[in-house]
Phi, psi and omega in degrees: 000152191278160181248172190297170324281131169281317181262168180224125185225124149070037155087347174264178178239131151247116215300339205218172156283310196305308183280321190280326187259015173246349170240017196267157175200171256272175164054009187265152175225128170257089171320108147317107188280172174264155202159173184249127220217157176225144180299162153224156179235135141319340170306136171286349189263096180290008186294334208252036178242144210223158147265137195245144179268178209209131187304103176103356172295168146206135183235153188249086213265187164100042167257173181255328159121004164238042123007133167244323165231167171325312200278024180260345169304128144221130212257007168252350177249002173204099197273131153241140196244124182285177137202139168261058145288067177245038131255216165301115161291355169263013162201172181261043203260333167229054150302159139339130182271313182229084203323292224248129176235135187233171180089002163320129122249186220213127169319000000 
């Protein structure tokens, strides 16, 4: 797993993707550093853990991480990876049911 801050939301770093789409709000674009990132939950079943997208959010991966604007990504020499790899890396039997959950909106 990649290490902080991964994410860049509104000019601040966020310990998580998880945490940067759970504080996120309409129109923030969320920079991605590259790496390799899996969701996580407070749920006791960790399976049911999703990044969940958020209606007007747009994220972004293939940064290095000192980036001043979008077009400075690169995303072929700095791969971000979504993955439901939340268990034992030696089967998928507890992988993710689901990486990505889409359509959140937000009251």
């Amino acid at each position: 797993m990649a290490t902080v801050p991964l994410a860049r939301r509104a000019g601040r770093h966020e310990p998580s993707l998880t945490t940067a789409l759970e504080k996120a709000a309409d129109g923030d674009a969320i920079w991605v550093v590259a790496g390799t990132y899996a969701p996580t939950s407070a749920a006791a079943d960790g399976r049911a853990a999703s990044f969940h997208l958020v209606e007007g959010v747009s994220i972004y991966g293939g940064f290095a991480g000192t980036e001043a604007a979008l077009e400075d990504r690169d995303p072929t020499n700095h791969i971000t990876v979504l993955s439901g790899e939340v268990g034992n890396a030696s089967t998928t039997k507890d992988n993710a049911y689901h990486v990505v959950v889409g359509g959140a909106t937000r009251a």
